[in-house]
Amino acid sequence: MRYGGTAGEFLAAGVRVVAVGSALADPDQLDRLAELARAGEAPGTAAR
């Protein structure tokens, strides 16, 4: 069994929740994580 991977890989596989841990401490990763979150939003469900 393979462990690990990126948030994008898990989301592409159908996972709805991903723990990102230390990625939040890396400013370069924040934009990427936000992009992944926006890509996974269903129409009309975006946070306001």
Tab-separated table of C-alpha atoms in Angstrom:
chain	number	residue	atom	x	y	z
A	1	MET	CA	0.000	0.000	0.000
A	2	ARG	CA	1.321	3.431	-0.913
A	3	TYR	CA	1.184	6.243	1.624
A	4	GLY	CA	1.807	9.892	0.953
A	5	GLY	CA	1.133	11.925	-2.129
A	6	THR	CA	0.033	15.443	-2.756
A	7	ALA	CA	-3.237	17.102	-1.835
A	8	GLY	CA	-4.032	17.336	-5.543
A	9	GLU	CA	-3.541	13.591	-6.022
A	10	PHE	CA	-5.866	12.792	-3.147
A	11	LEU	CA	-8.526	15.234	-4.353
A	12	ALA	CA	-8.305	13.837	-7.891
A	13	ALA	CA	-8.921	10.382	-6.439
A	14	GLY	CA	-12.193	11.591	-4.925
A	15	VAL	CA	-11.136	12.412	-1.384
A	16	ARG	CA	-13.121	15.338	0.020
A	17	VAL	CA	-10.914	16.221	3.005
A	18	VAL	CA	-7.130	16.509	2.962
A	19	ALA	CA	-4.851	17.330	5.901
A	20	VAL	CA	-2.145	19.666	4.650
A	21	GLY	CA	-0.054	20.049	7.786
A	22	SER	CA	3.161	21.992	7.277
A	23	ALA	CA	2.125	23.207	3.810
A	24	LEU	CA	0.306	26.026	5.604
A	25	ALA	CA	3.647	27.300	6.881
A	26	ASP	CA	4.996	27.633	3.324
A	27	PRO	CA	3.730	30.829	1.635
A	28	ASP	CA	4.427	29.334	-1.801
A	29	GLN	CA	2.055	26.461	-1.023
A	30	LEU	CA	-0.826	28.660	0.161
A	31	ASP	CA	-1.704	29.842	-3.353
A	32	ARG	CA	-1.580	26.271	-4.649
A	33	LEU	CA	-3.805	25.023	-1.822
A	34	ALA	CA	-6.286	27.839	-2.469
A	35	GLU	CA	-6.317	26.907	-6.162
A	36	LEU	CA	-7.046	23.270	-5.300
A	37	ALA	CA	-9.833	24.307	-2.930
A	38	ARG	CA	-11.456	26.534	-5.553
A	39	ALA	CA	-11.210	23.786	-8.177
A	40	GLY	CA	-13.096	21.424	-5.890
A	41	GLU	CA	-15.977	23.764	-5.069
A	42	ALA	CA	-19.388	22.904	-6.399
A	43	PRO	CA	-21.198	25.829	-8.064
A	44	GLY	CA	-22.928	28.007	-5.499
A	45	THR	CA	-21.024	26.620	-2.508
A	46	ALA	CA	-18.092	29.033	-2.328
A	47	ALA	CA	-17.378	30.528	1.081
A	48	ARG	CA	-18.422	34.133	1.455
